[in-house]
Coordinates of C-alpha atoms in Angstrom, one line a residue:
X1 CA -25.3 8.2 1.9
X2 CA -21.9 8.1 3.6
X3 CA -23.3 10.0 6.6
X4 CA -26.3 7.7 6.7
X5 CA -24.1 4.6 6.7
X6 CA -22.0 6.1 9.5
X7 CA -25.0 6.9 11.6
X8 CA -26.5 3.4 11.0
X9 CA -23.2 1.7 12.0
X10 CA -23.1 3.8 15.1
X11 CA -26.7 2.9 15.9
X12 CA -26.1 -0.8 15.6
X13 CA -22.8 -0.5 17.6
X14 CA -24.8 1.0 20.5
X15 CA -27.3 -1.9 20.2
X16 CA -24.5 -4.4 20.3
X17 CA -22.8 -2.8 23.2
X18 CA -26.0 -2.5 25.2
X19 CA -27.0 -6.0 24.4
X20 CA -23.6 -7.4 25.3
X21 CA -23.7 -5.5 28.6
X22 CA -27.2 -6.9 29.4
X23 CA -26.0 -10.4 28.6
X24 CA -22.9 -10.1 30.8
X25 CA -25.0 -8.7 33.6
X26 CA -27.5 -11.5 33.2
X27 CA -24.8 -14.1 33.2
X28 CA -23.2 -13.1 36.5
X29 CA -23.5 -15.7 39.2
X30 CA -23.2 -15.4 42.9
X31 CA -19.8 -16.2 44.3
X32 CA -19.2 -19.7 45.7
X33 CA -19.9 -20.0 49.4
X34 CA -18.0 -23.2 49.8
X35 CA -14.4 -24.3 48.8
X36 CA -13.3 -27.0 46.4
X37 CA -10.0 -28.8 45.8
X38 CA -9.1 -28.9 42.2
X39 CA -7.5 -32.1 40.9
X40 CA -6.2 -32.7 37.4
X41 CA -6.0 -36.1 35.7
X42 CA -4.5 -37.4 32.4
X43 CA -6.0 -40.1 30.3
X44 CA -3.3 -42.5 29.1
X45 CA -4.1 -45.4 26.8
X46 CA -7.7 -45.4 28.1
X47 CA -6.6 -45.4 31.8
X48 CA -7.0 -42.4 34.2
X49 CA -3.9 -41.3 36.1
X50 CA -3.5 -38.5 38.6
X51 CA -1.5 -35.6 37.2
X52 CA 0.6 -35.7 40.4
X53 CA 2.4 -38.8 38.9
X54 CA 3.8 -36.7 36.1
X55 CA 6.4 -34.0 35.7
X56 CA 6.1 -31.4 33.0
X57 CA 9.4 -31.0 31.1
X58 CA 10.8 -29.2 28.1
X59 CA 11.2 -27.8 25.7
X60 CA 14.5 -29.7 25.4
X61 CA 16.7 -31.5 22.9
X62 CA 14.4 -34.6 22.8
X63 CA 11.2 -32.6 22.4
X64 CA 10.6 -29.1 21.2
X65 CA 7.4 -28.7 23.2
X66 CA 6.4 -28.9 26.9
X67 CA 5.7 -32.6 27.6
X68 CA 4.8 -35.1 30.3
X69 CA 7.2 -37.7 31.8
X70 CA 6.7 -40.0 34.8
X71 CA 7.6 -38.2 38.0
X72 CA 9.7 -41.1 39.1
X73 CA 10.6 -44.7 38.2
X74 CA 9.8 -44.3 34.5
X75 CA 6.2 -45.4 34.9
X76 CA 2.8 -44.3 36.3
X77 CA 0.1 -46.3 37.9
X78 CA -3.6 -45.7 36.9
X79 CA -6.4 -45.8 39.3
X80 CA -7.4 -49.2 38.1
X81 CA -3.9 -50.5 38.9
X82 CA -2.5 -50.6 35.4
X83 CA 1.2 -49.8 35.2
X84 CA 2.0 -47.6 32.2
X85 CA 5.7 -47.1 31.3
X86 CA 6.9 -43.9 29.7
X87 CA 6.6 -44.7 25.9
X88 CA 9.2 -42.1 24.9
X89 CA 11.5 -41.3 27.8
X90 CA 14.1 -39.5 25.8
X91 CA 11.6 -37.6 23.7
X92 CA 8.0 -36.2 24.3
X93 CA 7.1 -38.8 26.9
X94 CA 3.4 -39.6 27.4
X95 CA 2.2 -36.6 25.4
X96 CA 3.0 -32.9 24.8
X97 CA 1.2 -30.4 27.0
X98 CA -1.1 -29.3 24.1
X99 CA -2.0 -32.8 23.1
X100 CA -2.4 -34.4 26.6
X101 CA -5.9 -35.7 27.3
X102 CA -6.5 -33.8 30.6
X103 CA -9.7 -33.2 32.6
X104 CA -10.7 -31.7 35.9
X105 CA -12.2 -32.9 39.1
X106 CA -13.6 -30.6 41.9
X107 CA -13.7 -32.2 45.4
X108 CA -16.4 -30.6 47.6
X109 CA -14.7 -29.6 50.9
X110 CA -17.7 -28.2 52.8
X111 CA -21.5 -28.1 52.7
X112 CA -23.1 -26.1 50.0
X113 CA -23.2 -26.4 46.2
X114 CA -26.9 -27.3 46.2
X115 CA -26.0 -30.8 47.5
X116 CA -28.3 -32.3 50.2
X117 CA -28.9 -35.7 51.8
X118 CA -32.1 -36.9 53.4
X119 CA -33.3 -40.0 55.3
X120 CA -36.5 -41.5 53.8
X121 CA -39.4 -42.7 55.8
X122 CA -41.7 -44.9 53.7
X123 CA -45.4 -45.0 54.2
X124 CA -45.3 -48.1 52.0
X125 CA -43.9 -50.6 54.5
X126 CA -43.5 -53.3 51.9
X127 CA -40.8 -51.2 50.2
X128 CA -38.4 -51.3 53.1
X129 CA -37.7 -54.4 55.3
X130 CA -34.5 -54.7 57.3
X131 CA -32.7 -51.8 55.6
X132 CA -32.8 -48.0 55.3
X133 CA -32.7 -45.7 52.4
X134 CA -31.4 -42.1 51.9
X135 CA -31.7 -39.7 49.0
X136 CA -28.9 -37.6 47.4
X137 CA -30.2 -34.4 45.7
X138 CA -28.4 -31.8 43.8
X139 CA -29.7 -28.4 42.6
X140 CA -28.1 -28.2 39.2
X141 CA -27.8 -24.5 38.8
X142 CA -26.4 -24.0 42.3
X143 CA -23.8 -26.7 41.6
X144 CA -22.8 -25.1 38.3
X145 CA -22.7 -21.6 39.7
X146 CA -20.5 -22.6 42.6
X147 CA -18.0 -24.8 40.6
X148 CA -18.0 -23.0 37.2
X149 CA -18.2 -26.5 35.6
X150 CA -21.1 -26.7 33.2
X151 CA -21.3 -30.5 32.8
X152 CA -19.8 -33.6 34.4
X153 CA -20.5 -36.4 36.8
X154 CA -21.2 -36.5 40.5
X155 CA -19.8 -39.3 42.7
X156 CA -20.3 -40.0 46.4
X157 CA -18.2 -42.3 48.5
X158 CA -19.1 -43.1 52.2
X159 CA -16.3 -45.1 53.8
X160 CA -15.5 -47.9 51.3
X161 CA -19.0 -47.7 49.6
X162 CA -19.5 -46.0 46.2
X163 CA -23.1 -45.0 46.8
X164 CA -23.6 -42.5 43.9
X165 CA -21.9 -43.5 40.7
X166 CA -21.4 -41.0 37.9
X167 CA -24.7 -39.1 38.2
X168 CA -24.7 -37.1 35.0
X169 CA -25.1 -33.3 35.1
X170 CA -25.8 -32.2 31.6
X171 CA -24.8 -28.9 30.2
X172 CA -28.3 -27.9 29.1
X173 CA -30.2 -29.8 31.7
X174 CA -33.6 -28.0 31.8
X175 CA -34.8 -28.9 35.3
X176 CA -33.8 -27.8 38.8
X177 CA -33.1 -30.9 40.8
X178 CA -31.8 -34.4 40.2
X179 CA -32.1 -37.1 42.9
X180 CA -31.1 -40.7 43.4
X181 CA -31.4 -43.1 46.3
X182 CA -28.8 -45.1 48.3
X183 CA -28.6 -47.4 51.3
X184 CA -28.2 -46.0 54.8
X185 CA -26.5 -47.8 57.7
X186 CA -28.8 -46.6 60.5
X187 CA -32.6 -46.2 60.8
X188 CA -32.1 -43.1 63.0
X189 CA -29.2 -41.6 61.1
X190 CA -29.1 -37.8 61.2
X191 CA -25.7 -37.1 59.6
X192 CA -23.7 -38.6 56.8
X193 CA -20.0 -38.3 56.2
X194 CA -19.1 -38.5 52.5
X195 CA -16.6 -37.6 49.8
X196 CA -18.4 -35.8 47.0
X197 CA -16.6 -35.2 43.6
X198 CA -17.8 -33.4 40.5
X199 CA -15.7 -34.5 37.6
X200 CA -15.6 -33.8 33.8
X201 CA -15.2 -37.5 33.1
X202 CA -17.1 -40.5 34.3
X203 CA -15.1 -42.8 36.6
X204 CA -14.4 -46.5 36.1
X205 CA -13.3 -47.5 39.6
X206 CA -14.0 -46.5 43.2
X207 CA -10.3 -45.5 43.6
X208 CA -10.9 -42.6 41.3
X209 CA -14.0 -41.5 43.2
X210 CA -12.1 -41.7 46.5
X211 CA -9.0 -39.9 45.4
X212 CA -8.9 -36.3 46.8
X213 CA -5.2 -35.5 46.5
X214 CA -2.5 -35.7 49.1
X215 CA -4.9 -35.6 52.0
X216 CA -8.3 -37.2 52.4
X217 CA -11.4 -35.0 52.2
X218 CA -14.8 -35.8 53.5
X219 CA -17.7 -33.6 54.6
X220 CA -20.4 -34.3 57.3
X221 CA -23.8 -33.4 56.0
X222 CA -26.9 -33.1 58.1
X223 CA -29.9 -35.2 57.0
X224 CA -33.5 -34.2 57.0
X225 CA -36.3 -36.7 57.2
X226 CA -38.3 -37.1 53.9
X227 CA -41.6 -39.0 53.9
X228 CA -42.2 -41.1 50.8
X229 CA -45.6 -42.4 49.8
X230 CA -45.7 -44.2 46.5
X231 CA -48.7 -45.5 44.6
X232 CA -50.3 -48.8 45.3
X233 CA -51.3 -50.0 41.9
X234 CA -52.4 -53.6 42.5
X235 CA -49.8 -56.1 41.2
X236 CA -48.8 -59.5 42.5
X237 CA -45.1 -59.4 42.0
X238 CA -42.7 -61.9 43.5
X239 CA -39.2 -60.6 44.3
X240 CA -36.7 -60.3 47.1
X241 CA -36.9 -57.0 48.9
X242 CA -33.5 -55.2 48.9
X243 CA -32.1 -51.7 49.1
X244 CA -30.4 -49.8 46.3
X245 CA -27.2 -51.5 45.4
X246 CA -24.8 -50.6 42.6
X247 CA -22.7 -53.7 42.8
X248 CA -23.8 -54.7 39.3
X249 CA -23.2 -51.2 37.9
X250 CA -19.8 -52.0 36.3
X251 CA -18.5 -49.4 33.9
X252 CA -16.7 -50.3 30.7
X253 CA -16.3 -48.6 27.4
X254 CA -16.1 -44.8 27.8
X255 CA -17.2 -44.3 24.2
X256 CA -20.6 -45.7 25.1
X257 CA -21.7 -42.6 26.9
X258 CA -24.8 -40.6 25.6
X259 CA -28.0 -39.1 26.7
X260 CA -31.4 -37.8 25.5
X261 CA -33.3 -35.4 27.7
X262 CA -36.8 -34.1 27.0
X263 CA -37.6 -30.4 27.8
X264 CA -40.8 -28.9 29.1
X265 CA -42.1 -31.8 31.3
X266 CA -44.5 -30.6 34.0
X267 CA -45.0 -32.6 37.2
X268 CA -48.1 -31.8 39.2
X269 CA -49.2 -32.8 42.8
X270 CA -50.9 -36.2 42.8
X271 CA -53.7 -37.3 45.1
X272 CA -53.2 -40.5 47.1
X273 CA -52.6 -43.5 44.7
X274 CA -53.2 -41.3 41.7
X275 CA -49.8 -41.9 40.1
X276 CA -51.1 -43.6 36.9
X277 CA -53.6 -40.9 35.9
X278 CA -51.1 -38.2 37.0
X279 CA -48.3 -39.7 34.8
X280 CA -50.7 -39.9 31.9
X281 CA -51.8 -36.3 32.4
X282 CA -48.1 -35.2 32.6
X283 CA -47.6 -37.0 29.3
X284 CA -50.5 -35.5 27.4
X285 CA -49.6 -32.0 28.6
X286 CA -46.0 -32.6 27.4
X287 CA -47.4 -33.5 24.0
X288 CA -49.6 -30.4 23.9
X289 CA -46.6 -28.2 24.9
X290 CA -44.1 -29.7 22.5
X291 CA -46.2 -31.2 19.6
X292 CA -49.2 -28.9 19.5
X293 CA -51.7 -31.7 20.5
X294 CA -55.0 -30.0 21.4
X295 CA -55.8 -31.4 24.9
X296 CA -59.2 -30.0 26.0
X297 CA -58.7 -30.1 29.8
X298 CA -56.4 -28.0 32.0
X299 CA -53.3 -29.6 33.5
X300 CA -53.7 -28.9 37.2
X301 CA -54.2 -31.0 40.4
X302 CA -57.6 -32.6 40.4
X303 CA -59.6 -35.6 41.3
X304 CA -62.2 -37.9 39.8
X305 CA -65.3 -36.1 38.6
X306 CA -63.8 -32.6 38.1
X307 CA -62.8 -30.8 34.9
X308 CA -59.0 -31.1 35.3
X309 CA -57.1 -33.3 32.9
X310 CA -56.0 -35.7 35.7
X311 CA -59.6 -35.7 37.1
X312 CA -60.9 -36.8 33.7
X313 CA -58.3 -39.5 33.5
X314 CA -59.3 -40.6 37.0
X315 CA -62.9 -40.9 35.7
X316 CA -62.0 -42.8 32.5
X317 CA -59.8 -45.3 34.5
X318 CA -62.7 -45.6 37.0
X319 CA -60.3 -45.3 39.9
X320 CA -61.9 -45.8 43.3
X321 CA -61.7 -42.4 45.0
X322 CA -63.3 -40.8 48.1
X323 CA -61.2 -37.6 48.1
X324 CA -57.7 -36.4 47.4
X325 CA -56.4 -38.1 50.6
X326 CA -58.3 -41.4 50.1
X327 CA -58.1 -43.4 46.9
X328 CA -56.9 -46.6 45.4
X329 CA -54.3 -47.3 42.7
X330 CA -55.2 -48.4 39.2
X331 CA -53.7 -49.4 35.8
X332 CA -54.2 -46.8 33.2
X333 CA -53.9 -47.8 29.5
X334 CA -57.5 -48.7 29.0
X335 CA -58.7 -45.4 30.6
X336 CA -56.2 -43.3 28.6
X337 CA -57.5 -44.8 25.3
X338 CA -61.1 -44.1 26.4
X339 CA -60.1 -40.5 27.2
X340 CA -58.6 -40.1 23.7
X341 CA -61.7 -41.5 22.0
X342 CA -64.0 -39.3 24.1
X343 CA -62.1 -36.1 23.2
X344 CA -61.6 -36.5 19.5
X345 CA -57.9 -37.5 19.8
X346 CA -58.2 -41.1 18.6
X347 CA -56.5 -40.2 15.3
X348 CA -54.0 -37.8 16.7
X349 CA -52.1 -40.1 19.1
X350 CA -50.4 -43.4 18.2
X351 CA -50.0 -45.6 21.3
X352 CA -47.7 -48.6 22.0
X353 CA -46.9 -50.6 25.2
X354 CA -44.3 -53.1 26.4
X355 CA -44.0 -55.4 29.4
X356 CA -46.0 -57.7 31.7
X357 CA -48.3 -55.1 33.3
X358 CA -52.0 -54.8 32.6
X359 CA -52.5 -55.1 29.7
X360 CA -49.5 -57.2 28.7
X361 CA -47.4 -56.1 25.8
X362 CA -47.7 -59.5 24.3
X363 CA -50.6 -58.4 22.1
X364 CA -52.4 -55.3 20.9
X365 CA -55.0 -53.7 23.2
X366 CA -58.2 -52.2 21.7
X367 CA -60.9 -50.0 23.3
X368 CA -64.3 -49.2 21.8
X369 CA -65.7 -46.0 23.3
X370 CA -68.2 -43.4 22.0
X371 CA -68.5 -45.3 18.8
X372 CA -64.8 -45.0 18.1
X373 CA -62.0 -47.6 18.2
X374 CA -58.5 -46.8 19.7
X375 CA -55.7 -49.3 19.8
X376 CA -52.3 -49.5 21.6
X377 CA -49.8 -51.7 19.7
X378 CA -48.3 -54.5 21.9
X379 CA -44.5 -54.4 21.4
X380 CA -43.7 -57.5 23.5
X381 CA -43.4 -58.5 27.1
X382 CA -39.6 -57.9 27.1
X383 CA -38.7 -54.2 27.7
X384 CA -35.5 -53.3 25.9
X385 CA -33.5 -50.2 26.9
X386 CA -32.8 -49.5 23.2
X387 CA -36.6 -49.1 22.7
X388 CA -36.9 -46.7 25.6
X389 CA -34.0 -44.5 24.4
X390 CA -35.2 -44.5 20.8
X391 CA -38.7 -43.5 21.8
X392 CA -37.6 -40.6 24.0
X393 CA -35.0 -39.5 21.4
X394 CA -37.7 -39.3 18.7
X395 CA -39.9 -37.1 20.9
X396 CA -42.4 -39.7 22.1
X397 CA -43.7 -39.4 25.6
X398 CA -43.6 -42.5 27.8
X399 CA -45.0 -43.5 31.1
X400 CA -43.2 -46.3 33.1
X401 CA -44.5 -48.5 35.8
X402 CA -42.2 -50.3 38.3
X403 CA -43.5 -52.9 40.7
X404 CA -42.4 -54.6 43.9
X405 CA -44.0 -57.1 46.3
X406 CA -47.5 -55.8 46.9
X407 CA -47.7 -52.9 44.5
X408 CA -46.5 -50.7 41.7
X409 CA -45.8 -47.0 40.9
X410 CA -46.2 -45.0 37.7
X411 CA -43.9 -42.2 36.5
X412 CA -43.3 -40.2 33.4
X413 CA -39.9 -40.6 31.7
X414 CA -37.9 -37.5 30.9
X415 CA -34.5 -38.9 29.8
X416 CA -32.4 -41.9 29.2
X417 CA -28.8 -42.7 28.3
X418 CA -25.7 -44.8 29.0
X419 CA -22.6 -44.0 31.0
X420 CA -19.5 -46.0 30.1
X421 CA -21.9 -48.7 28.7
X422 CA -24.3 -48.8 31.7
X423 CA -28.0 -47.8 30.9
X424 CA -29.9 -45.3 33.0
X425 CA -33.2 -43.5 33.1
X426 CA -34.5 -40.2 34.6
X427 CA -38.2 -39.8 35.5
X428 CA -40.7 -37.6 37.3
X429 CA -43.5 -38.3 39.7
X430 CA -45.0 -37.2 43.1
X431 CA -43.2 -39.3 45.7
X432 CA -45.5 -38.2 48.6
X433 CA -49.0 -38.7 47.3
X434 CA -50.5 -38.5 50.7
X435 CA -49.7 -34.8 51.0
X436 CA -50.5 -31.8 48.8
X437 CA -48.1 -29.6 50.7
X438 CA -44.9 -31.7 50.5
X439 CA -44.1 -30.8 46.9
X440 CA -42.9 -33.2 44.2
X441 CA -39.4 -34.5 44.0
X442 CA -38.4 -33.2 40.7
X443 CA -36.5 -35.8 38.7
X444 CA -35.1 -39.1 39.8
X445 CA -32.1 -40.9 38.3
X446 CA -31.6 -44.7 38.4
X447 CA -29.3 -47.1 36.7
X448 CA -31.0 -50.1 35.0
X449 CA -29.6 -53.4 36.5
X450 CA -30.4 -57.1 36.2
X451 CA -29.3 -58.4 39.5
X452 CA -31.5 -61.6 39.2
X453 CA -30.2 -62.3 35.7
X454 CA -33.7 -62.9 34.4
X455 CA -33.8 -60.3 31.6
X456 CA -35.9 -57.8 33.6
X457 CA -34.6 -54.4 34.5
X458 CA -34.5 -53.2 38.1
X459 CA -34.0 -49.7 39.4
X460 CA -30.4 -49.4 40.8
X461 CA -30.4 -53.0 42.0
X462 CA -33.5 -52.7 44.1
X463 CA -36.5 -55.1 44.0
X464 CA -38.4 -52.4 42.0
X465 CA -38.7 -53.9 38.5
X466 CA -39.8 -52.2 35.3
X467 CA -43.1 -53.8 34.6
X468 CA -44.7 -51.7 31.9
X469 CA -43.8 -48.9 29.4
X470 CA -46.5 -47.0 27.5
X471 CA -45.5 -44.5 24.8
X472 CA -47.5 -41.9 22.8
X473 CA -46.6 -40.3 19.5
X474 CA -48.5 -37.4 18.0
X475 CA -49.4 -38.0 14.3
X476 CA -50.7 -35.7 11.7
X477 CA -54.5 -35.2 11.7
X478 CA -56.2 -37.0 8.8
X479 CA -57.2 -34.7 6.0
X480 CA -60.7 -33.2 6.2
X481 CA -63.2 -34.5 3.6
X482 CA -63.4 -32.3 0.5
X483 CA -65.8 -29.4 1.0
X484 CA -65.4 -29.3 4.8
X485 CA -63.9 -26.4 6.9
X486 CA -60.2 -26.9 7.8
X487 CA -58.0 -25.1 10.3
X488 CA -54.5 -25.4 8.9
X489 CA -51.5 -24.8 11.3
X490 CA -48.8 -22.5 9.9
X491 CA -45.4 -22.3 11.5
X492 CA -43.2 -19.2 11.1
X493 CA -40.1 -19.6 13.2
X494 CA -41.2 -19.8 16.9
X495 CA -44.6 -18.5 16.0
X496 CA -47.6 -20.6 15.1
X497 CA -50.9 -19.5 13.4
X498 CA -54.2 -21.2 12.8
X499 CA -55.6 -20.4 9.4
X500 CA -59.3 -21.2 8.7
X501 CA -60.0 -22.4 5.2
X502 CA -62.8 -24.0 3.1
X503 CA -62.2 -25.5 -0.4
X504 CA -65.5 -26.7 -1.9
X505 CA -63.8 -29.3 -4.1
X506 CA -60.7 -30.4 -2.2
X507 CA -58.4 -29.9 0.8
X508 CA -55.5 -27.7 1.8
X509 CA -52.5 -30.0 2.7
X510 CA -50.2 -27.2 3.9
X511 CA -49.4 -23.5 4.1
X512 CA -45.9 -22.2 3.9
X513 CA -44.8 -18.5 4.5
X514 CA -42.3 -17.0 2.0
X515 CA -41.0 -13.8 3.8
X516 CA -38.8 -12.8 0.9
X517 CA -41.8 -12.7 -1.5
X518 CA -44.2 -11.4 1.3
X519 CA -46.5 -14.3 0.5
X520 CA -48.0 -17.5 1.7
X521 CA -48.2 -20.6 -0.5
X522 CA -51.1 -23.0 -0.1
X523 CA -50.6 -26.6 -1.2
X524 CA -53.9 -27.8 -2.7
X525 CA -55.5 -31.1 -3.6
X526 CA -58.6 -30.1 -5.7
X527 CA -61.1 -32.1 -7.7
X528 CA -60.0 -33.3 -11.1
X529 CA -63.2 -32.5 -13.0
X530 CA -65.1 -29.7 -11.2
X531 CA -64.1 -26.1 -10.4
X532 CA -64.5 -24.9 -6.8
X533 CA -64.1 -22.0 -4.5
X534 CA -61.6 -21.3 -1.7
X535 CA -62.5 -19.2 1.3
X536 CA -59.5 -18.3 3.6
X537 CA -59.3 -16.1 6.7
X538 CA -55.9 -14.4 6.9
X539 CA -54.5 -13.3 10.3
X540 CA -53.0 -9.9 9.8
X541 CA -50.0 -10.9 12.1
X542 CA -49.2 -13.6 9.5
X543 CA -49.8 -11.7 6.3
X544 CA -51.3 -8.3 5.3
X545 CA -51.4 -5.9 2.3
X546 CA -51.2 -2.2 3.3
X547 CA -51.4 1.0 1.3
X548 CA -50.2 3.6 3.8
X549 CA -52.6 3.5 6.7
X550 CA -55.3 1.7 4.7
X551 CA -55.8 -1.9 3.5
X552 CA -54.2 -2.5 0.2
X553 CA -54.7 -5.1 -2.5
X554 CA -53.4 -8.6 -2.4
X555 CA -52.2 -10.5 -5.5
X556 CA -53.5 -14.0 -5.8
X557 CA -51.9 -16.6 -8.0
X558 CA -53.4 -20.0 -8.9
X559 CA -51.0 -22.4 -10.4
X560 CA -48.7 -19.5 -11.2
X561 CA -51.4 -17.3 -12.9
X562 CA -52.8 -14.2 -11.4
X563 CA -56.6 -14.4 -10.8
X564 CA -59.2 -12.0 -9.3
X565 CA -60.5 -12.5 -5.8
X566 CA -63.2 -11.1 -3.5
X567 CA -62.6 -9.7 0.0
X568 CA -65.7 -10.6 1.9
X569 CA -64.9 -9.2 5.4
X570 CA -62.1 -7.4 7.3
X571 CA -61.5 -6.7 11.0
X572 CA -58.6 -5.3 13.0
X573 CA -57.1 -8.8 13.3
X574 CA -57.9 -10.7 10.0
X575 CA -59.2 -10.5 6.4
X576 CA -61.3 -13.0 4.6
X577 CA -60.9 -13.7 0.8
X578 CA -62.7 -15.8 -1.7
X579 CA -61.0 -17.2 -4.8
X580 CA -62.3 -19.3 -7.7
X581 CA -60.2 -22.5 -8.0
X582 CA -60.3 -24.5 -11.2
X583 CA -60.0 -28.3 -11.4
X584 CA -56.6 -29.8 -10.8
X585 CA -55.3 -26.9 -8.8
X586 CA -52.0 -27.7 -7.0
X587 CA -51.0 -24.3 -5.5
X588 CA -52.4 -21.0 -4.5
X589 CA -50.1 -18.1 -3.6
X590 CA -51.3 -15.0 -1.8
X591 CA -48.9 -12.0 -2.0
X592 CA -49.2 -9.0 0.3
X593 CA -46.8 -6.3 1.5
X594 CA -45.9 -8.1 4.7
X595 CA -45.4 -11.7 6.0
X596 CA -44.2 -12.5 9.4
X597 CA -40.4 -13.2 9.2
X598 CA -39.1 -16.6 10.2
X599 CA -36.5 -15.0 12.5
X600 CA -37.1 -11.4 13.8
X601 CA -34.2 -9.0 13.4
X602 CA -33.8 -8.6 17.1
X603 CA -33.5 -12.4 17.5
X604 CA -30.8 -12.6 14.9
X605 CA -28.7 -9.9 16.6
X606 CA -29.1 -11.5 20.0
X607 CA -28.2 -14.9 18.5
X608 CA -25.0 -13.4 17.0
X609 CA -24.1 -11.8 20.4
X610 CA -24.7 -15.0 22.3
X611 CA -22.6 -17.0 19.9
X612 CA -19.8 -14.4 20.3
X613 CA -20.0 -14.5 24.1
X614 CA -20.0 -18.4 24.1
X615 CA -17.0 -18.4 21.7
X616 CA -15.0 -16.1 24.0
X617 CA -15.9 -17.9 27.3
X618 CA -15.4 -21.4 25.9
X619 CA -11.7 -20.9 25.0
X620 CA -9.4 -23.0 27.0
X621 CA -12.3 -25.1 28.4
X622 CA -13.2 -28.6 27.5
X623 CA -15.8 -31.3 28.3
X624 CA -15.5 -35.1 28.1
X625 CA -19.2 -35.6 27.9
X626 CA -19.2 -37.8 24.8
X627 CA -22.4 -37.5 22.9
X628 CA -24.0 -35.2 25.5

């Protein structure tokens, strides 16, 4: 036994070493191709101060640890102008080195890092009048690889204008690119000179975003032209056309910083003016990928009349279409409800809507189609950020429509949050719907502002107002009538199985694997007066009973008592059993020799290794992303 244990330990040691080597190899990133200037800061009484204003002293008679004093004059000046006197000049000063609230900023000193700027040319002329708009984009992985900073905030200053404020880069952000718009000075502008900083902490003032150390740093970026063709959903909005402006984005309480980001959002190419059906198709596919909703059509580019998901939504919204390059915009809630009814999803998706779009959120909206009734609950004409954040945080999927003079555009929301008290959203859509070769801009970031002080949110101070929000929530399927076939979903860790059942006098309300007992447990609601019969088809990958190389016998327990059963068929992938079920049965347990484990052994070993590596690499590093 001792030799066996020694051999087993050696075997697992080899696995651990090999796995750790693989993880290290996989984690290697290419070396940075650009240079950065590293700047450290201290947070003192809620104010940010450059570390250059401090001197590190000690240990000495007044303080037994290394500690920070003002470099000169007995005080420091924060970026916001606050003068902060040394609270303990003969002792430990502002803070000891180990207790000091420090964080890092990396100033970009040359092109690279996945950062690009572009000049937008709008096909929608009504979106741009007397001003010019550019886009700032960052490839998240390229930025993280080049800076070795896993999360933080990006800031961009051009001259005296703070054009990108605290764009959040989340540690586990699941998508490639984040983009946001800003105002340009020149219609023909081909270059942009800017100071770009990537910081662990969100800034409060432009002075922080401009500070680059003892010498000023700015980089000249070339700007490509990017064509933008948004949707043209008909909407008679009345507003003043204006460029992105962040004048009303005023940061306050750093503790009010949080975020919720949804994973696994897909974003397909849209046909011209197809933004509403496309955003709804993106939404339904997200619910299938994350909540198991059975959507019967494939999520791929399409058009009215074909069998794609977006094509079907084109049809049910009755959008006017000639081909992919020629079509008109449309509102979508009515068509989406009709699609749900036509495809047996009317009881699987709970719908709600807000805002002044069509239909208005002032009242419920009901559609009767195919003999079925589907309703979206009206949540009011006023759209509250708290409602958006709560819906996304609970896993609901939401489409958002923003409007301007002459039209509106639909997107699917992927995230929301607040930075120092200022709300923001992140969303996806195809921003060049006139071209199938231009690609989709992945994910756009905007602060929510209220420049007109009318209680309606705008996107980053523009005239693009949030007009409608539509959310969907997957709900449990209603139980089948007694005596009807049921397909019961069974979750085992990351695996899911569909188990076919039929109980002649009741229903199966759930099936739970018990790996320790090599069994599955059926929760049953059976008739109170009549006995019945249960037929169940068992996937061998979920549970099996083996006797060497042959099929073995199961043990079947009804309400804790062993009962006989009949095996009616068997194949390479499944076995079918029939069991007599008396009245008032509450549980049926089927015991085999194998049940799929909740977590495979290999996954447990890998999880332990990853935790070890993270623990080692995380030492000495810190993040100020409160709540992220």
